[in-house]
Short mmCIF file of C-alpha atoms in Angstrom, two decimals:
data_model
loop_
_atom_site.label_atom_id
_atom_site.label_comp_id
_atom_site.label_asym_id
_atom_site.label_seq_id
_atom_site.Cartn_x
_atom_site.Cartn_y
_atom_site.Cartn_z
CA MET A 1085 38.44 183.81 -80.07
CA ALA A 1086 34.76 182.93 -79.65
CA ILE A 1087 34.98 183.54 -75.91
CA HIS A 1088 36.24 187.07 -76.54
CA ARG A 1089 33.45 187.87 -78.98
CA LYS A 1090 30.82 186.43 -76.63
CA TYR A 1091 31.88 187.93 -73.34
CA ARG A 1092 33.70 191.17 -74.18
CA LEU A 1093 30.56 193.18 -73.33
CA ARG A 1094 30.50 191.55 -69.89
CA TYR A 1095 34.15 192.44 -69.35
CA ALA A 1096 33.49 196.03 -70.47
CA LEU A 1097 30.51 196.37 -68.10
CA ARG A 1098 32.53 195.05 -65.15
CA LEU A 1099 35.38 197.47 -65.91
CA LEU A 1100 32.92 200.32 -66.20
CA LEU A 1101 31.26 199.33 -62.90
CA LEU A 1102 34.66 199.15 -61.18
CA PHE A 1103 35.58 202.57 -62.55
CA VAL A 1104 32.31 204.08 -61.33
CA SER A 1105 32.76 202.49 -57.88
CA LEU A 1106 36.20 204.04 -57.57
CA LEU A 1107 34.86 207.46 -58.59
CA ILE A 1108 32.09 207.20 -55.97
CA ALA A 1109 34.62 206.19 -53.30
CA ALA A 1110 36.79 209.17 -54.23
CA TRP A 1111 33.78 211.51 -54.20
CA PHE A 1112 32.77 210.34 -50.67
CA PHE A 1113 36.36 210.73 -49.54
CA LEU A 1114 36.45 214.33 -50.78
CA LYS A 1115 33.17 214.98 -48.99
CA THR A 1116 34.81 213.64 -45.81
CA GLU A 1117 32.32 210.80 -45.75
CA TYR A 1118 35.04 208.39 -44.82
CA VAL A 1119 32.83 205.53 -43.74
CA LEU A 1120 30.86 205.52 -46.99
CA SER A 1121 34.08 206.00 -48.91
CA LEU A 1122 35.58 202.94 -47.18
CA LEU A 1123 32.50 200.80 -47.87
CA VAL A 1124 32.50 201.73 -51.57
CA LEU A 1125 36.24 201.10 -51.72
CA VAL A 1126 35.77 197.62 -50.23
CA LEU A 1127 33.04 196.99 -52.80
CA SER A 1128 35.45 198.11 -55.54
CA ILE A 1129 38.12 195.71 -54.29
CA VAL A 1130 35.62 192.83 -54.42
CA GLN A 1131 34.66 193.84 -57.97
CA ALA A 1132 38.36 193.98 -58.98
CA TYR A 1133 38.91 190.50 -57.52
CA LEU A 1134 35.91 189.05 -59.38
CA LEU A 1135 37.11 190.70 -62.60
CA TYR A 1136 40.58 189.23 -62.03
CA LYS A 1137 39.12 185.76 -61.58
CA LEU A 1138 37.05 186.17 -64.72
CA VAL A 1139 40.08 187.27 -66.73
CA ILE A 1140 42.52 184.72 -65.34
CA LEU A 1141 40.15 181.74 -65.61
CA PRO A 1142 40.71 181.10 -69.37
CA PHE A 1143 44.48 181.39 -68.90
CA THR A 1144 44.30 178.75 -66.17
CA GLU A 1145 42.45 176.47 -68.52
CA LEU A 1146 45.00 177.16 -71.27
CA GLU A 1147 47.87 176.39 -68.91
CA ASP A 1148 46.19 173.14 -67.90
CA PHE A 1149 45.69 172.15 -71.57
CA ALA A 1150 49.28 173.11 -72.50
CA SER A 1151 50.64 171.01 -69.65
CA ALA A 1152 48.75 167.96 -70.90
CA ALA A 1153 49.86 168.62 -74.50
CA ARG A 1154 53.48 168.91 -73.37
CA TYR A 1155 53.34 165.31 -72.18
CA ARG A 1156 51.32 164.23 -75.26
CA ASP A 1157 48.31 163.45 -73.12
CA PHE A 1158 45.37 163.95 -75.46
CA SER A 1159 43.11 161.52 -73.65
CA ARG A 1160 41.72 164.10 -71.23
CA HIS A 1161 38.12 165.17 -71.65
CA PHE A 1162 37.08 168.65 -70.45
CA ASN A 1163 33.64 168.70 -68.82
CA ILE A 1164 31.41 171.18 -70.59
CA ASP A 1165 28.13 170.73 -68.73
CA LYS A 1166 29.54 171.75 -65.32
CA ALA A 1167 31.85 174.43 -66.66
CA PRO A 1168 31.20 178.14 -66.20
CA ALA A 1169 29.44 179.77 -69.11
CA GLU A 1170 32.62 181.66 -69.98
CA LEU A 1171 34.60 178.42 -70.40
CA ARG A 1172 32.16 176.17 -72.25
CA SER A 1173 33.18 177.31 -75.72
CA LEU A 1174 36.88 177.10 -74.78
CA ARG A 1175 36.54 173.60 -73.33
CA SER A 1176 34.60 172.48 -76.41
CA ASP A 1177 37.52 173.65 -78.58
CA PHE A 1178 39.96 171.81 -76.30
CA ASN A 1179 37.99 168.58 -76.68
CA LEU A 1180 37.93 169.02 -80.45
CA ILE A 1181 41.72 169.54 -80.53
CA ASN A 1182 42.29 166.45 -78.37
CA GLN A 1183 40.01 164.38 -80.60
CA THR A 1184 41.87 165.58 -83.71
CA PHE A 1185 45.25 164.75 -82.22
CA LYS A 1186 44.04 161.32 -81.14
CA SER A 1187 42.77 160.66 -84.66
CA ILE A 1188 46.10 161.75 -86.19
CA THR A 1189 48.00 159.62 -83.67
CA ARG A 1190 45.89 156.56 -84.52
CA GLU A 1191 46.45 157.08 -88.25
CA LYS A 1192 50.21 157.42 -87.75
CA GLU A 1193 50.29 154.39 -85.51
CA THR A 1194 48.34 152.37 -88.09
CA GLN A 1195 50.66 153.49 -90.88
CA TYR A 1196 53.68 152.66 -88.75
CA GLN A 1197 52.33 149.20 -88.00
CA TYR A 1198 51.65 148.59 -91.70
CA LEU A 1199 55.14 149.77 -92.65
CA GLN A 1200 56.74 147.71 -89.91
CA LYS A 1201 54.86 144.57 -90.98
CA ILE A 1202 55.84 145.12 -94.62
CA LEU A 1203 59.49 145.63 -93.74
CA GLU A 1204 59.41 142.54 -91.55
CA LEU A 1205 57.98 140.43 -94.38
CA ILE A 1206 60.47 141.39 -97.09
CA GLN A 1207 63.63 139.36 -97.51
CA THR A 1208 65.85 142.45 -97.68
CA GLY A 1209 67.61 143.45 -94.46
CA ILE A 1210 67.01 147.09 -93.45
CA LEU A 1211 69.30 149.02 -91.10
CA LEU A 1212 68.83 152.64 -89.96
CA TYR A 1213 71.44 154.27 -87.74
CA ASP A 1214 72.79 157.64 -86.61
CA ILE A 1215 75.96 158.40 -88.59
CA GLU A 1216 77.62 160.36 -85.78
CA THR A 1217 76.94 158.05 -82.85
CA GLY A 1218 76.48 154.72 -84.64
CA LYS A 1219 73.29 154.10 -82.65
CA VAL A 1220 70.86 151.86 -84.50
CA SER A 1221 67.39 153.40 -84.73
CA TRP A 1222 65.64 150.56 -86.51
CA VAL A 1223 66.42 147.11 -87.86
CA ASN A 1224 64.16 144.38 -89.26
CA GLU A 1225 64.17 140.64 -88.68
CA SER A 1226 65.67 139.87 -92.10
CA LEU A 1227 68.85 141.75 -91.22
CA LYS A 1228 69.06 139.97 -87.87
CA LYS A 1229 68.89 136.65 -89.72
CA ILE A 1230 71.54 137.72 -92.23
CA LEU A 1231 73.91 138.85 -89.45
CA GLU A 1232 72.79 136.10 -87.06
CA LEU A 1233 72.27 138.62 -84.27
CA PRO A 1234 69.15 138.67 -82.07
CA TYR A 1235 69.63 142.30 -81.02
CA ILE A 1236 71.53 145.16 -82.71
CA PRO A 1237 71.68 148.32 -80.55
CA ASN A 1238 74.65 149.89 -82.39
CA LEU A 1239 77.14 149.35 -85.21
CA HIS A 1240 79.89 148.19 -82.88
CA LEU A 1241 78.06 144.92 -82.35
CA ILE A 1242 78.02 144.39 -86.13
CA GLU A 1243 81.75 145.14 -86.22
CA LYS A 1244 82.41 142.46 -83.63
CA LYS A 1245 80.23 139.93 -85.46
CA ASN A 1246 81.43 140.60 -89.03
CA ALA A 1247 84.03 143.29 -89.68
CA VAL A 1248 83.76 142.88 -93.48
CA ILE A 1249 80.05 143.75 -93.52
CA TYR A 1250 80.65 146.56 -91.03
CA ASN A 1251 83.29 148.19 -93.23
CA GLU A 1252 81.08 147.96 -96.31
CA VAL A 1253 78.12 149.47 -94.46
CA VAL A 1254 80.15 152.35 -93.05
CA ASN A 1255 82.19 153.15 -96.16
CA LEU A 1256 79.47 152.74 -98.81
CA GLU A 1257 78.61 156.10 -100.36
CA PRO A 1258 74.94 157.19 -100.47
CA GLY A 1259 73.18 156.28 -103.69
CA GLN A 1260 75.65 153.51 -104.51
CA SER A 1261 75.43 149.74 -104.24
CA THR A 1262 77.93 146.92 -104.14
CA VAL A 1263 77.97 143.13 -104.08
CA LEU A 1264 79.85 141.56 -101.20
CA LEU A 1265 80.99 137.93 -101.36
CA LEU A 1266 81.35 136.25 -98.00
CA ASP A 1267 83.93 133.50 -98.52
CA ALA A 1268 82.90 131.64 -95.38
CA ASP A 1269 79.61 130.38 -96.80
CA GLN A 1270 79.79 131.69 -100.39
CA GLN A 1271 76.97 134.09 -99.63
CA LYS A 1272 76.47 137.09 -101.93
CA LEU A 1273 75.10 140.28 -100.38
CA MET A 1274 74.01 143.30 -102.37
CA ILE A 1275 74.37 146.40 -100.19
CA SER A 1276 72.75 149.76 -100.98
CA ALA A 1277 72.76 152.97 -98.94
CA ALA A 1278 71.00 156.31 -98.64
CA THR A 1279 71.29 159.21 -96.18
CA PHE A 1280 68.85 161.81 -94.88
CA VAL A 1281 68.60 164.42 -92.13
CA THR A 1282 65.81 164.48 -89.58
CA GLU A 1283 65.58 166.52 -86.37
CA GLY A 1284 69.07 167.86 -87.02
CA LYS A 1285 70.64 164.37 -87.07
CA ASN A 1286 72.27 162.60 -90.00
CA HIS A 1287 70.90 159.12 -90.58
CA LYS A 1288 72.01 156.39 -92.95
CA LEU A 1289 69.64 153.79 -94.33
CA VAL A 1290 71.29 150.57 -95.52
CA ALA A 1291 69.68 147.65 -97.35
CA LEU A 1292 71.34 144.22 -97.43
CA GLN A 1293 69.90 141.57 -99.71
CA ASN A 1294 70.99 137.97 -100.06
CA ILE A 1295 71.04 137.56 -103.85
CA ASN A 1296 72.16 133.93 -103.92
CA GLU A 1297 68.61 132.64 -104.19
CA ALA A 1298 67.66 135.25 -106.80
CA LEU A 1299 70.71 134.38 -108.92
CA ASP A 1300 70.01 130.67 -108.62
CA GLU A 1301 66.37 131.23 -109.57
CA ASN A 1302 67.31 133.34 -112.60
CA GLU A 1303 69.85 130.76 -113.69
CA ALA A 1304 67.28 127.97 -113.38
CA ARG A 1305 64.74 130.03 -115.32
CA SER A 1306 67.29 130.69 -118.07
CA TRP A 1307 68.04 126.98 -118.36
CA GLN A 1308 64.33 126.20 -118.50
CA LYS A 1309 63.85 128.67 -121.33
CA LEU A 1310 66.90 127.32 -123.15
CA LEU A 1311 65.60 123.76 -122.85
CA SER A 1312 62.16 124.89 -123.97
CA VAL A 1313 63.60 126.56 -127.07
CA MET A 1314 65.79 123.59 -127.89
CA THR A 1315 62.90 121.17 -127.43
CA HIS A 1316 60.64 123.29 -129.64
CA GLU A 1317 63.11 123.51 -132.50
CA ILE A 1318 64.13 119.85 -132.27
CA MET A 1319 60.49 118.78 -132.40
CA ASN A 1320 59.87 121.04 -135.39
CA SER A 1321 62.61 119.19 -137.28
CA VAL A 1322 62.28 115.67 -135.92
CA ALA A 1323 58.51 115.41 -136.48
CA PRO A 1324 58.74 116.12 -140.26
CA ILE A 1325 61.76 113.80 -140.55
CA ALA A 1326 59.82 111.01 -138.86
CA SER A 1327 56.77 111.69 -141.04
CA LEU A 1328 58.86 111.71 -144.23
CA ALA A 1329 60.65 108.50 -143.22
CA ALA A 1330 57.29 106.82 -142.58
CA THR A 1331 56.06 107.90 -145.99
CA LEU A 1332 59.17 106.48 -147.70
CA LYS A 1333 58.78 103.26 -145.74
CA GLN A 1334 55.18 102.91 -146.92
CA GLN A 1335 56.22 103.48 -150.51
CA LEU A 1336 58.97 100.84 -150.24
CA GLN A 1337 56.64 98.32 -148.64
CA GLY A 1338 53.86 98.91 -151.15
CA GLY A 1339 56.08 98.96 -154.23
CA GLY A 1340 56.78 95.20 -154.37
CA ASP A 1341 59.92 94.14 -156.21
CA ASP A 1342 59.91 97.05 -158.63
CA LEU A 1343 61.84 99.61 -156.63
CA ALA A 1344 63.19 101.47 -159.64
CA ALA A 1345 59.96 103.46 -159.94
CA PHE A 1346 60.45 104.88 -156.47
CA LYS A 1347 64.22 105.36 -156.69
CA ASP A 1348 64.07 109.11 -157.35
CA ASP A 1349 61.54 109.71 -154.53
CA VAL A 1350 63.56 107.62 -152.10
CA GLU A 1351 66.81 109.38 -152.98
CA LEU A 1352 65.20 112.81 -152.66
CA GLY A 1353 63.58 111.86 -149.34
CA ILE A 1354 66.80 110.47 -147.91
CA GLU A 1355 68.69 113.55 -149.08
CA THR A 1356 66.14 115.79 -147.41
CA ILE A 1357 66.32 113.79 -144.16
CA GLN A 1358 70.12 113.93 -144.23
CA ARG A 1359 70.23 117.67 -144.89
CA ARG A 1360 67.64 118.47 -142.21
CA SER A 1361 69.44 116.21 -139.70
CA GLU A 1362 72.71 118.00 -140.37
CA GLY A 1363 70.94 121.33 -140.00
CA LEU A 1364 69.40 120.22 -136.73
CA MET A 1365 72.78 119.15 -135.35
CA GLN A 1366 74.32 122.45 -136.39
CA PHE A 1367 71.45 124.39 -134.82
CA ALA A 1368 71.82 122.51 -131.54
CA ALA A 1369 75.56 123.17 -131.57
CA THR A 1370 75.28 126.88 -132.35
CA TYR A 1371 72.14 127.94 -130.50
CA ARG A 1372 73.93 129.15 -127.38
CA THR A 1373 76.26 131.29 -129.46
CA LEU A 1374 73.85 132.67 -132.03
CA ASN A 1375 75.08 136.17 -131.26
CA LYS A 1376 78.59 135.15 -132.38
CA ILE A 1377 77.60 133.90 -135.84
CA THR A 1378 79.51 135.88 -138.51
CA SER A 1379 79.63 135.98 -142.28
CA SER A 1380 82.03 133.00 -142.26
CA GLY A 1381 78.99 130.76 -141.55
CA LYS A 1382 77.13 132.02 -144.63
CA GLN A 1383 76.94 130.32 -147.98
CA SER A 1384 75.33 131.09 -151.33
CA PHE A 1385 72.41 128.87 -152.32
CA MET A 1386 69.38 128.89 -154.58
CA VAL A 1387 66.19 130.19 -152.99
CA GLY A 1388 64.17 127.71 -155.10
CA ASP A 1389 66.16 124.78 -153.69
CA LEU A 1390 65.49 126.09 -150.18
CA PHE A 1391 61.74 126.24 -150.83
CA GLU A 1392 61.63 122.74 -152.32
CA SER A 1393 63.63 121.32 -149.43
CA VAL A 1394 61.21 122.78 -146.86
CA LEU A 1395 58.11 121.60 -148.73
CA GLN A 1396 59.67 118.15 -149.26
CA LEU A 1397 60.35 117.88 -145.54
CA LEU A 1398 56.85 119.02 -144.57
CA GLY A 1399 55.11 117.31 -147.48
CA PRO A 1400 53.45 114.54 -145.45
CA LYS A 1401 52.00 117.09 -143.01
CA LEU A 1402 50.73 119.24 -145.88
CA ASP A 1403 49.15 116.20 -147.54
CA GLN A 1404 47.56 115.17 -144.27
CA ARG A 1405 45.85 118.56 -143.99
CA ALA A 1406 45.09 118.67 -147.75
CA ILE A 1407 46.96 121.96 -148.07
CA THR A 1408 47.98 123.14 -151.52
CA ALA A 1409 51.50 124.60 -151.45
CA ASP A 1410 52.96 126.60 -154.34
CA ILE A 1411 56.34 128.18 -155.05
CA ILE A 1412 56.56 131.48 -156.94
CA LEU A 1413 59.90 132.95 -157.96
CA LYS A 1414 60.21 135.87 -160.36
CA ASP A 1415 63.80 134.83 -160.87
CA PRO A 1416 64.20 131.02 -160.73
CA LEU A 1417 67.97 131.52 -160.34
CA MET A 1418 67.69 133.86 -157.37
CA LYS A 1419 70.40 133.20 -154.81
CA LEU A 1420 70.69 134.10 -151.15
CA SER A 1421 73.85 134.42 -149.08
CA ALA A 1422 73.05 133.30 -145.54
CA ASP A 1423 73.35 130.42 -143.11
CA ARG A 1424 71.14 127.95 -144.94
CA HIS A 1425 70.47 125.73 -141.93
CA LEU A 1426 69.22 128.65 -139.82
CA ILE A 1427 67.12 130.18 -142.64
CA GLU A 1428 65.66 126.75 -143.32
CA GLN A 1429 64.74 126.55 -139.65
CA VAL A 1430 63.00 129.93 -139.96
CA LEU A 1431 60.95 128.76 -142.94
CA ILE A 1432 60.03 125.51 -141.18
CA ASN A 1433 58.69 127.54 -138.24
CA LEU A 1434 56.73 129.86 -140.54
CA VAL A 1435 55.26 127.02 -142.61
CA LEU A 1436 54.24 125.12 -139.46
CA ASN A 1437 52.69 128.32 -138.15
CA ALA A 1438 50.78 128.67 -141.44
CA ILE A 1439 49.60 125.04 -141.25
CA ASP A 1440 48.16 125.74 -137.79
CA GLY A 1441 46.45 128.86 -139.14
CA LEU A 1442 44.79 126.85 -141.93
CA LYS A 1443 43.19 124.19 -139.73
CA ASP A 1444 39.67 125.67 -140.03
CA THR A 1445 39.95 126.83 -143.67
CA ALA A 1446 37.76 125.08 -146.25
CA ASP A 1447 40.21 125.34 -149.16
CA PRO A 1448 43.63 125.72 -147.47
CA LYS A 1449 46.40 127.19 -149.60
CA MET A 1450 49.97 128.24 -148.93
CA MET A 1451 52.58 129.97 -151.04
CA LEU A 1452 56.35 130.51 -150.75
CA SER A 1453 57.63 133.36 -152.89
CA GLY A 1454 60.80 135.34 -153.43
CA TYR A 1455 61.57 138.60 -155.21
CA LEU A 1456 63.69 141.76 -155.11
CA ASP A 1457 62.20 144.97 -153.69
CA ASN A 1458 62.82 148.48 -155.03
CA ASP A 1459 66.01 148.72 -152.96
CA GLY A 1460 67.39 145.50 -154.42
CA ARG A 1461 66.89 143.55 -151.18
CA ILE A 1462 65.73 139.94 -151.28
CA ILE A 1463 62.22 139.42 -149.92
CA ILE A 1464 60.93 135.95 -149.03
CA THR A 1465 57.27 135.56 -148.10
CA VAL A 1466 55.18 132.79 -146.58
CA THR A 1467 51.50 133.36 -147.36
CA ASP A 1468 48.36 131.50 -146.32
CA ASN A 1469 44.64 132.06 -146.72
CA GLY A 1470 43.79 131.14 -143.15
CA ALA A 1471 41.89 132.96 -140.44
CA GLY A 1472 44.60 135.61 -139.97
CA ILE A 1473 46.00 137.14 -136.80
CA PRO A 1474 43.79 139.33 -134.57
CA ALA A 1475 44.80 143.00 -134.45
CA ASP A 1476 45.43 142.94 -130.70
CA VAL A 1477 47.93 140.08 -131.13
CA MET A 1478 49.88 141.45 -134.12
CA GLU A 1479 52.33 143.46 -132.02
CA LYS A 1480 53.10 140.50 -129.74
CA VAL A 1481 53.74 137.65 -132.19
CA PHE A 1482 57.53 138.09 -132.01
CA VAL A 1483 57.63 138.56 -128.23
CA PRO A 1484 59.50 135.63 -126.60
CA PHE A 1485 57.22 133.06 -124.94
CA PHE A 1486 54.01 134.79 -126.08
CA SER A 1487 51.51 132.41 -127.63
CA THR A 1488 47.77 132.35 -128.30
CA LYS A 1489 47.75 128.54 -128.40
CA ALA A 1490 46.88 126.61 -125.27
CA SER A 1491 49.84 124.27 -125.83
CA GLY A 1492 52.10 126.81 -127.58
CA SER A 1493 55.52 127.80 -126.24
CA GLY A 1494 55.78 131.21 -127.94
CA ILE A 1495 59.33 130.40 -129.05
CA GLY A 1496 59.29 129.79 -132.81
CA LEU A 1497 58.54 133.31 -134.10
CA SER A 1498 60.78 135.00 -131.52
CA LEU A 1499 63.64 132.73 -132.61
CA CYS A 1500 62.92 133.62 -136.24
CA LYS A 1501 63.25 137.28 -135.28
CA GLN A 1502 66.57 136.61 -133.58
CA ILE A 1503 67.98 134.70 -136.54
CA MET A 1504 66.95 137.45 -138.98
CA LEU A 1505 68.57 140.12 -136.81
CA LEU A 1506 71.79 138.09 -136.81
CA HIS A 1507 71.67 138.19 -140.61
CA LYS A 1508 71.12 141.97 -140.44
CA GLY A 1509 67.70 141.38 -141.88
CA ASN A 1510 64.18 141.77 -140.62
CA ILE A 1511 60.95 139.83 -140.29
CA TYR A 1512 57.48 141.32 -140.11
CA VAL A 1513 53.92 140.18 -140.64
CA LYS A 1514 50.79 141.53 -142.28
CA SER A 1515 47.42 139.98 -141.66
CA VAL A 1516 43.78 140.62 -142.35
CA PRO A 1517 41.45 138.59 -140.12
CA GLY A 1518 39.51 136.20 -142.33
CA SER A 1519 41.75 136.77 -145.37
CA GLY A 1520 45.07 135.22 -144.38
CA THR A 1521 48.57 136.06 -143.17
CA VAL A 1522 51.82 137.01 -144.90
CA PHE A 1523 55.21 136.76 -143.20
CA TYR A 1524 58.01 138.76 -144.83
CA LEU A 1525 61.72 137.95 -144.55
CA GLN A 1526 63.84 140.89 -145.65
CA PHE A 1527 67.55 140.34 -146.36
#
């Protein structure tokens, strides 16, 4: 200690002086100088007493400090200015220790207040109790609301209020969770538990969460997404049908009495509208059960007919944007075995996506092609010479509800991905910004 280093010489000198005084008293006693011997002996006793006080003084201070610490009283300040020189360093250390403990106590109190406020704000009920005695150590307001109890000192009160919850809380194994349905008000509670040991006591921490609202919210969100997808796909089909019907109407109105010249166009347009309408109805009927579509829904059809049907349907939109659309087939008789209505829906989405990508292109062009790769798999591509897809967006184009358009829903391409996976196929995209985009359908 600093006090020992600073004052050990003083202690040694006082011991030496006491020893010399005793020797002198003994020497006078042997010389029969009893009066002088007595005086020196008295002086030695005084020196011994002063040395005792000097030695015992720090221990008194230590005992005083320990007594305050035992009762967690760290507010005391030890006066340094009026303290003896021997105790100033010791009292300074005591003040430093008290200040440190007060700082630690404030930090812990602040952390406790933060934690308590957080636990009070969350909707999950928290219960902490002693496993052996059932005494509740801590409980938040959310649990009181769930149990409808203003005060919970022990588990027995919970047992009286709701025996079902009590049994689940007591019997639930640590690390497990369960969902409890309360028939009285159709309330669903998810209960989780954990145990730990502190100060030699076993404690159990239980969390009770009312999941009714969360389930209702998730269900509502799922319905919103379903309606959004349905609306997106219906609009993608209805808009071209309406545009094609308007075009046919204009041709009929402008053709006068000679309708024979437009007979083939009218028949082809009506056939396209009929086929797309049937496909739309089938899509609406099967969307919820896309994961149950099997090979029984597939049919064999010409890829060229599929391309022509899509371009016929979207012809008015292509003409409006002055987009040149071509079909390239290495094998004009190439056939594909798949659900035609769903694959047609995929191509409609891809062509509409290409049309949007060509809006700022001076000479917009689009191409639908089909060929066999080296593994004999059918590859269908939709190519445009538009602005392309930025590199940071490429990995997200098939993510549900991701869109770079202000009014986009982010549904079309993710649905295309889902339909291709149901056909055990794949869809991927390659794009060079400024040079165009190519979507590949691999069957």
